[in-house]
PDB file of C-alpha atoms in Angstrom:
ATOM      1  CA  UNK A   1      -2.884 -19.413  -3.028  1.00 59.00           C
ATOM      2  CA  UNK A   2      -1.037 -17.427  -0.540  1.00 63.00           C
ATOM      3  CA  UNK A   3      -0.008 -15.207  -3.372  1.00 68.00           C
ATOM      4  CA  UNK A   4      -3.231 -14.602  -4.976  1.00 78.00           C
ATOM      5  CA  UNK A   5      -5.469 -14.000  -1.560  1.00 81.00           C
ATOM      6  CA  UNK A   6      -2.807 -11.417  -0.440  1.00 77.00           C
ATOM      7  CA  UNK A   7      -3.149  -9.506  -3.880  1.00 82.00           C
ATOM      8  CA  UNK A   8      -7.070  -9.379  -3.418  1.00 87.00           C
ATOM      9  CA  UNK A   9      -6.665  -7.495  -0.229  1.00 85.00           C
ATOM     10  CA  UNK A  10      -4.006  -5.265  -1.391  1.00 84.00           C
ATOM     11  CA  UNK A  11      -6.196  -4.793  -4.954  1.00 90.00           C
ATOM     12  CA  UNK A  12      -9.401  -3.763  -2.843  1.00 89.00           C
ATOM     13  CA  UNK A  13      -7.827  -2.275   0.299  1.00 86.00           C
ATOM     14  CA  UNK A  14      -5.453   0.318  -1.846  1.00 88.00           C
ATOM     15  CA  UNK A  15      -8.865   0.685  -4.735  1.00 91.00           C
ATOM     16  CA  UNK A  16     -10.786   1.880  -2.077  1.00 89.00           C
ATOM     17  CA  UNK A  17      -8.361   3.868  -0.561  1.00 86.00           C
ATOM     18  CA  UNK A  18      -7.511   5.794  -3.796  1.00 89.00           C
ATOM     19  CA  UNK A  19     -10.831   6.344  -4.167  1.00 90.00           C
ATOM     20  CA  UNK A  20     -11.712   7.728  -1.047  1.00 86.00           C
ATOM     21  CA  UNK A  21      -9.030  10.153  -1.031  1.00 87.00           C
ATOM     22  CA  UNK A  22     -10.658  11.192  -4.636  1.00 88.00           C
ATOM     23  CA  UNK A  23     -13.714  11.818  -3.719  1.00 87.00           C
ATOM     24  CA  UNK A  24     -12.889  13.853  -0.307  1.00 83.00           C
ATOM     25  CA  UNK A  25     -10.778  15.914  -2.729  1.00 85.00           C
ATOM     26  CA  UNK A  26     -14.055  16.378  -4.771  1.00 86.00           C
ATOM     27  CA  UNK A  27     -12.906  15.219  -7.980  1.00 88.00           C
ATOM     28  CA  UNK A  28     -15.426  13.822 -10.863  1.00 88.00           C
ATOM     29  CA  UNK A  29     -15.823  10.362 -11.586  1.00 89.00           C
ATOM     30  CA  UNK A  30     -12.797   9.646 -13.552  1.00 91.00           C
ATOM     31  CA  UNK A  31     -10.288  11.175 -10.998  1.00 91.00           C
ATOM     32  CA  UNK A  32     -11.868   8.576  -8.501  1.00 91.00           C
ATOM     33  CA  UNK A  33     -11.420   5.734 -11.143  1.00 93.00           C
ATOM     34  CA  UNK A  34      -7.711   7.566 -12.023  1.00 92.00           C
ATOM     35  CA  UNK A  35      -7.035   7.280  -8.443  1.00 92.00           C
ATOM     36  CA  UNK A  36      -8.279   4.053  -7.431  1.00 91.00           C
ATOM     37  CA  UNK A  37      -6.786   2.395 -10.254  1.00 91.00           C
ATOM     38  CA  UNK A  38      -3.238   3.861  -9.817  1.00 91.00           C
ATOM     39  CA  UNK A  39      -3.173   3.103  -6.054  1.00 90.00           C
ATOM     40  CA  UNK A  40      -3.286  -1.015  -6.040  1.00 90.00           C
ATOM     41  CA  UNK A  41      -1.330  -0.953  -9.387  1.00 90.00           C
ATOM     42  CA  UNK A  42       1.157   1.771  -9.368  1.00 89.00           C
ATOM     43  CA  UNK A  43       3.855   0.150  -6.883  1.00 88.00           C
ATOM     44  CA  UNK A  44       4.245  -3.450  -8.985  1.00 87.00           C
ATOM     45  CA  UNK A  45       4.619  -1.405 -12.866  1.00 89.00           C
ATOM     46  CA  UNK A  46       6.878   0.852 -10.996  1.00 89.00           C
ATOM     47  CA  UNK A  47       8.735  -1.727  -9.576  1.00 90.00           C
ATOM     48  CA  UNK A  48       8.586  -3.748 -12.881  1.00 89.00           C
ATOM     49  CA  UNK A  49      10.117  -0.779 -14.671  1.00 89.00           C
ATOM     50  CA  UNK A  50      13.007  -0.368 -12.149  1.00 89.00           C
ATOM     51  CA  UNK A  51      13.970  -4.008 -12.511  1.00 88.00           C
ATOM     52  CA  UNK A  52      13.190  -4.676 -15.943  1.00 87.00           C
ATOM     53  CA  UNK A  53      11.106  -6.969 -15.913  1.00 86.00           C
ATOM     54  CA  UNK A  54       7.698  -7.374 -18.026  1.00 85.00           C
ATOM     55  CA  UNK A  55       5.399  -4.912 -16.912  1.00 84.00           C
ATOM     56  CA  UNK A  56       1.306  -6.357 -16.759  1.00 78.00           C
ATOM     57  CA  UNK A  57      -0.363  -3.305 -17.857  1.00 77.00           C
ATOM     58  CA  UNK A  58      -3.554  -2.439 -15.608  1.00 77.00           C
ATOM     59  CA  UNK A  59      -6.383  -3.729 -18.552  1.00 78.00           C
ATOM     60  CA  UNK A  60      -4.083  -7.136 -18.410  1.00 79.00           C
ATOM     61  CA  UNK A  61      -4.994  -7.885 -14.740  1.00 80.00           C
ATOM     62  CA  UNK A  62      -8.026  -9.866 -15.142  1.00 83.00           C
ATOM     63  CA  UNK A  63      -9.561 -10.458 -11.957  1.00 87.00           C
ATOM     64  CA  UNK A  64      -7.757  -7.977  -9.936  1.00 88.00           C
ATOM     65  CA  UNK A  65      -9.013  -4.913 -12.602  1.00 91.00           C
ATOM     66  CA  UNK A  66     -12.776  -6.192 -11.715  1.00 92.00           C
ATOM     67  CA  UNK A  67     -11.882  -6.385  -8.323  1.00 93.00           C
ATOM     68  CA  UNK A  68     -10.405  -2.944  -8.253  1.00 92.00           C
ATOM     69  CA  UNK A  69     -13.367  -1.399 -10.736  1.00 93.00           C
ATOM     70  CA  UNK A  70     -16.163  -3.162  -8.317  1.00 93.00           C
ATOM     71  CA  UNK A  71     -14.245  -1.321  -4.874  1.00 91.00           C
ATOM     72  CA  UNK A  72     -14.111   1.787  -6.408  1.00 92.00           C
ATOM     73  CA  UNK A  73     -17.876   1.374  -7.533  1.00 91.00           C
ATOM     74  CA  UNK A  74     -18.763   0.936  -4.096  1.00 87.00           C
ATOM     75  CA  UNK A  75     -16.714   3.504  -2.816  1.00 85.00           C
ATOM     76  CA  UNK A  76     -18.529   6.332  -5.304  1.00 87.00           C
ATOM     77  CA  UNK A  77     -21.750   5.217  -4.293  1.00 85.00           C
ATOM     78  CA  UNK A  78     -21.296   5.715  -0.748  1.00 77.00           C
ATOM     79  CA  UNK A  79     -23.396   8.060   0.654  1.00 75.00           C
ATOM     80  CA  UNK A  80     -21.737  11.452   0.212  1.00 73.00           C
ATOM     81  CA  UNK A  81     -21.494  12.321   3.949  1.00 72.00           C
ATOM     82  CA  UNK A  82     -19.524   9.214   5.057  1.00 72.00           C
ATOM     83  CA  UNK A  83     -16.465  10.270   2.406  1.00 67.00           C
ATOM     84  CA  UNK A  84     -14.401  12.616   4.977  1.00 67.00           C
ATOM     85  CA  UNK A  85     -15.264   9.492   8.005  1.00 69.00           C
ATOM     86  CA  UNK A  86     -13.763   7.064   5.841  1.00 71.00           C
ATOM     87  CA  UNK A  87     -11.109   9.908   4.991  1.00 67.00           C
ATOM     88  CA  UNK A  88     -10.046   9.967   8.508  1.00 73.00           C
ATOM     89  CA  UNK A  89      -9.673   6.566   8.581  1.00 75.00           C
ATOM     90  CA  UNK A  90      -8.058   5.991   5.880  1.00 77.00           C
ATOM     91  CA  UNK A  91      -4.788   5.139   7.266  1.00 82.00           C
ATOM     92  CA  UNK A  92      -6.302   1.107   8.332  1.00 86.00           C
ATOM     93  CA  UNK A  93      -7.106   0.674   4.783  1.00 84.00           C
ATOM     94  CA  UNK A  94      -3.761   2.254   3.526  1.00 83.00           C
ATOM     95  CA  UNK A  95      -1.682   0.063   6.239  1.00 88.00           C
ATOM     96  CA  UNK A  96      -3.740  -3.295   4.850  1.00 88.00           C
ATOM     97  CA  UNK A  97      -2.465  -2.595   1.508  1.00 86.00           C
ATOM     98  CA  UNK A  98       0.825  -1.373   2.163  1.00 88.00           C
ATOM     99  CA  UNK A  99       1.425  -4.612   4.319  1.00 91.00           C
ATOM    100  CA  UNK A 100      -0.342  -6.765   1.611  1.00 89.00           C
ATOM    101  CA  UNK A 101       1.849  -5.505  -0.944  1.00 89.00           C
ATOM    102  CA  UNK A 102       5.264  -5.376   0.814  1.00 93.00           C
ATOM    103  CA  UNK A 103       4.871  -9.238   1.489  1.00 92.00           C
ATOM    104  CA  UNK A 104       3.612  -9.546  -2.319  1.00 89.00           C
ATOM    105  CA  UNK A 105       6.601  -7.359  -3.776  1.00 91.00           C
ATOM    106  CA  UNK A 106       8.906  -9.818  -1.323  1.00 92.00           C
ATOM    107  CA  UNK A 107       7.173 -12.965  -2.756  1.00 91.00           C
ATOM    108  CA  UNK A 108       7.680 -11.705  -6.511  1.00 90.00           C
ATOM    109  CA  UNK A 109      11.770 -11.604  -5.394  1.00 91.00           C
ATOM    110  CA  UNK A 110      11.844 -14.924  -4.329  1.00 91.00           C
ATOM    111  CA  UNK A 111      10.332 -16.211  -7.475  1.00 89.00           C
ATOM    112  CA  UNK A 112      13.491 -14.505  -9.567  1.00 89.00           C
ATOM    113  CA  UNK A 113      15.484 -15.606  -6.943  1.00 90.00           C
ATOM    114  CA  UNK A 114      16.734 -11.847  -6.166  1.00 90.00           C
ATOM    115  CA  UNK A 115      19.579 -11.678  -3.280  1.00 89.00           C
ATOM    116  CA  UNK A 116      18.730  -9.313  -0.492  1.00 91.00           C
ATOM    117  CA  UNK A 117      19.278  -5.818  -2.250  1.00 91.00           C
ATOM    118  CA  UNK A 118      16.831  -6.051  -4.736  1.00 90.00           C
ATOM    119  CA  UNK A 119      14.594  -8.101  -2.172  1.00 92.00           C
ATOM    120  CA  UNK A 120      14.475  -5.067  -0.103  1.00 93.00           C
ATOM    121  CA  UNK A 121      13.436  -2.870  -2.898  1.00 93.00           C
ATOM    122  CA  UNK A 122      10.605  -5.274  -4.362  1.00 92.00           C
ATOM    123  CA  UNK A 123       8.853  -5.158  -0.469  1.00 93.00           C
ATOM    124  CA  UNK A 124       9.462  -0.937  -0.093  1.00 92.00           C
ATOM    125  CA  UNK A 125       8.550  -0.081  -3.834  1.00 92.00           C
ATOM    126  CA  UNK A 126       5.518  -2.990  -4.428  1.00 91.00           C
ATOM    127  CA  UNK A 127       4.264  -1.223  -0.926  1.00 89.00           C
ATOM    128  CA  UNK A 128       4.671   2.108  -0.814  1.00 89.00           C
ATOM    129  CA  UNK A 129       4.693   3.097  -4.880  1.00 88.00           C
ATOM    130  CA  UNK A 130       0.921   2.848  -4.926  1.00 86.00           C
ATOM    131  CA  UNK A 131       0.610   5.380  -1.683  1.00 85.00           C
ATOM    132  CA  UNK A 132       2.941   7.765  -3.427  1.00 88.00           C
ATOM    133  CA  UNK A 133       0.812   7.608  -6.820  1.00 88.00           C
ATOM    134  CA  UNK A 134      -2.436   8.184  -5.044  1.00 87.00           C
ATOM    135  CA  UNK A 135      -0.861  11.124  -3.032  1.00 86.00           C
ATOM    136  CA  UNK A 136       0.823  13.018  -6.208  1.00 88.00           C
ATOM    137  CA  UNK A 137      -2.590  12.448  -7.929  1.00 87.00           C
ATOM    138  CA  UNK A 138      -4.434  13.828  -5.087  1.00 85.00           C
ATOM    139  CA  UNK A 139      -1.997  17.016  -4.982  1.00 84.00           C
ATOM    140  CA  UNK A 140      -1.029  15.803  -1.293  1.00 81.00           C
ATOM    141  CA  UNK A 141       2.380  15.387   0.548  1.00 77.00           C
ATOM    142  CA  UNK A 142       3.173  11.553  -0.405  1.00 77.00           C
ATOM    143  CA  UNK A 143       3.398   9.789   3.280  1.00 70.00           C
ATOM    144  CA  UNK A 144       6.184   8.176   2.699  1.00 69.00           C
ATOM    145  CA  UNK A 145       8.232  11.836   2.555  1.00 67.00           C
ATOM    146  CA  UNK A 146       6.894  13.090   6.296  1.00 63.00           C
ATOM    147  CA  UNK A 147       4.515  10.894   7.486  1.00 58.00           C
ATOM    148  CA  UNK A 148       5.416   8.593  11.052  1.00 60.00           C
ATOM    149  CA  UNK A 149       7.191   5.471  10.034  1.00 75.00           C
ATOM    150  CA  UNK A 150       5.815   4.615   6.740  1.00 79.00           C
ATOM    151  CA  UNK A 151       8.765   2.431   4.000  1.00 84.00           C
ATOM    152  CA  UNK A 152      10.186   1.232   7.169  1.00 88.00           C
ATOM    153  CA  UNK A 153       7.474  -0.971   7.402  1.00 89.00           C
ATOM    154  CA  UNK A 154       7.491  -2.387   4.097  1.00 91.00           C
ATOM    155  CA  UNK A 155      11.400  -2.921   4.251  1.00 92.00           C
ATOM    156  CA  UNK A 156      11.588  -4.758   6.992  1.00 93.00           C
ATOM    157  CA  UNK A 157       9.089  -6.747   5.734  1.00 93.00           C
ATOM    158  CA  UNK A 158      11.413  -7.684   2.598  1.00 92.00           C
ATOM    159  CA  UNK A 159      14.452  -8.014   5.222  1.00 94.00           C
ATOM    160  CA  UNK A 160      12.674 -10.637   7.130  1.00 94.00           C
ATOM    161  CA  UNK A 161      11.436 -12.849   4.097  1.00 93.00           C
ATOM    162  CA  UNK A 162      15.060 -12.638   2.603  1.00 92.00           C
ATOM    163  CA  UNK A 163      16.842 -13.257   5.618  1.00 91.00           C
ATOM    164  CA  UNK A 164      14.196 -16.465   6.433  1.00 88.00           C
ATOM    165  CA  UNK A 165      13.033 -15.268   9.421  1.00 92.00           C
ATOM    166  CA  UNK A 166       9.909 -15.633   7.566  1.00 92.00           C
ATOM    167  CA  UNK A 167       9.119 -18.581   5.148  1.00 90.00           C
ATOM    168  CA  UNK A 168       8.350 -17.711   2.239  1.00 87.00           C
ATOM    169  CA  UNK A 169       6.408 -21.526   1.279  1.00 87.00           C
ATOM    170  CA  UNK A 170       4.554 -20.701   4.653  1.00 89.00           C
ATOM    171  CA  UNK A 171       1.280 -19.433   4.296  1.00 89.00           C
ATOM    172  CA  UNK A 172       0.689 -19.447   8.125  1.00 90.00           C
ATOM    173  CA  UNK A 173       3.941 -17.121   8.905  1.00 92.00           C
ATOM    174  CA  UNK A 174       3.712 -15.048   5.741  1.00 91.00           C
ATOM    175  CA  UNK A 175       0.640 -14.038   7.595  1.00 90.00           C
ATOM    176  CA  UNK A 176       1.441 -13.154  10.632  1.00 93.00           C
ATOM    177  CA  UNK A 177       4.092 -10.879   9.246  1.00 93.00           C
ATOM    178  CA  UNK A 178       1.000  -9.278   7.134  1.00 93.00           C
ATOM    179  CA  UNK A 179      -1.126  -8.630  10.324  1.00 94.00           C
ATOM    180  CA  UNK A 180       2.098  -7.563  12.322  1.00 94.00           C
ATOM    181  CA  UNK A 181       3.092  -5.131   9.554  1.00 93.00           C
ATOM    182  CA  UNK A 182      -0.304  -3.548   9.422  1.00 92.00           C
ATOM    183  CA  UNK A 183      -0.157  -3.522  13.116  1.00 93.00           C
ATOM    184  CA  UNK A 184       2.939  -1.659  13.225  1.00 91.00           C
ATOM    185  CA  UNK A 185       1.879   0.584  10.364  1.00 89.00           C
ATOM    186  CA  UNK A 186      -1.219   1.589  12.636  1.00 89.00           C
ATOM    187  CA  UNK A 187       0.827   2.176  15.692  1.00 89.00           C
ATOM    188  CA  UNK A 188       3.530   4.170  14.293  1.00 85.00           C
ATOM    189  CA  UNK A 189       0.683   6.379  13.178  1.00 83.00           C
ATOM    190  CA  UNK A 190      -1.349   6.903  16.702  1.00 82.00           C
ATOM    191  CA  UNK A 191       2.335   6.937  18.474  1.00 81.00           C
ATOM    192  CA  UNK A 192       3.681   9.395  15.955  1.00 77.00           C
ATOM    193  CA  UNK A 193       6.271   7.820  15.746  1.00 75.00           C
ATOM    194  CA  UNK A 194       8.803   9.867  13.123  1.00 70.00           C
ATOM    195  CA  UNK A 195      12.481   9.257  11.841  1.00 65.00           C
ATOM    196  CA  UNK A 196      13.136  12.757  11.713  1.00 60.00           C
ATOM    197  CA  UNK A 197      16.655  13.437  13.167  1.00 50.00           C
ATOM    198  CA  UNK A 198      15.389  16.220  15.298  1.00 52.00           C
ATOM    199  CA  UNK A 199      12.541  14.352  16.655  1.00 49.00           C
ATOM    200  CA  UNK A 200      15.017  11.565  17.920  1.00 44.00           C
ATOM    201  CA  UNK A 201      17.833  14.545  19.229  1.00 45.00           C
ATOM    202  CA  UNK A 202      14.953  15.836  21.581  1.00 47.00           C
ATOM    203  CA  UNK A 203      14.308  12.369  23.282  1.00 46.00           C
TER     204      UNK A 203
END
């Protein structure tokens, strides 16, 4: 259950974000639908590929495709002038998916029973592959390359499921480490809070 709410919110948060960044790039109908599909799917077939496992196409999602088709819908039917608000405040809807999706990615290593390496790597690519694939679609600088702390986020997450500070078979703490994640997420970005070597050498 725990599973299945958490991809909901990643589906719709990351649907509508991809979308939103479409349309305040102007682009036509399909490069809203191009980009709000990629975004909530992009990070699990990527991270699928990597680890070879079988790869659930985007028109084999079921639910989660009507899901994603009915944000974007709502998104493109937004009145025109609210598309650069929600633009600016994109990064809540960004950090609920990225958050969402590190914990799933983490989840989907427990079920294969991956040790911590590859643990790590389902949490930063399940939440951060979708940003990336919605920024190189919009012709932007991906976040995770300059943006405040960004993977971090969805690595740690990973690092505290594998090491069991978090349970996994606990729907109450898995989450609290989804609403701390985005919390931190949204923090790092008001703080500005970088990992850039030269930022830390100044302090």
């Amino acid at each position: 259950m725990a599973w299945d709410l958490l991809n909901i919110i990643a589906v719709a948060a990351f649907a509508f974000s991809g979308a939103i960044v479409a349309m305040s790039e102007r682009y036509d109908i399909f490069g809203v639908f191009i980009l709000g599909l990629a975004t909530p799917f992009a990070g699990g077939i990527a991270r699928n590929l990597f680890l070879q496992e079988p790869v659930v196409h985007i028109w084999d999602q079921g639910f989660l495709l009507y899901i994603a088709v009915g944000t974007i819908l709502i998104a493109y039917f937004f009145p025109k002038s609210w598309v650069m608000l929600w633009d600016r405040w994109n990064v809540y809807t960004d950090a609920i998916g990225l958050s969402a999706f590190a914990v799933q990615g983490a989840l989907f290593a427990v079920q294969q029973d991956y040790s911590l390496g590859p643990m790590l790597f389902c949490s930063t690519i399940t939440g951060v592959g979708g940003g990336v694939a919605r920024d190189v679609l919009a012709q932007r600088r991906p976040m995770v390359l300059h943006q405040e702390i960004y993977a971090v986020w969805a690595m740690l997450t990973g690092l505290f499921i594998a090491i069991g500070f978090i349970d996994a078979s606990s729907v109450v703490q898995l989450y609290i480490l989804f609403f701390v994640m985005i919390a931190m997420r949204v923090l790092s970005y008001h703080l500005n809070w970088h990992l850039r070597f030269r930022d830390l050498y100044r302090l």
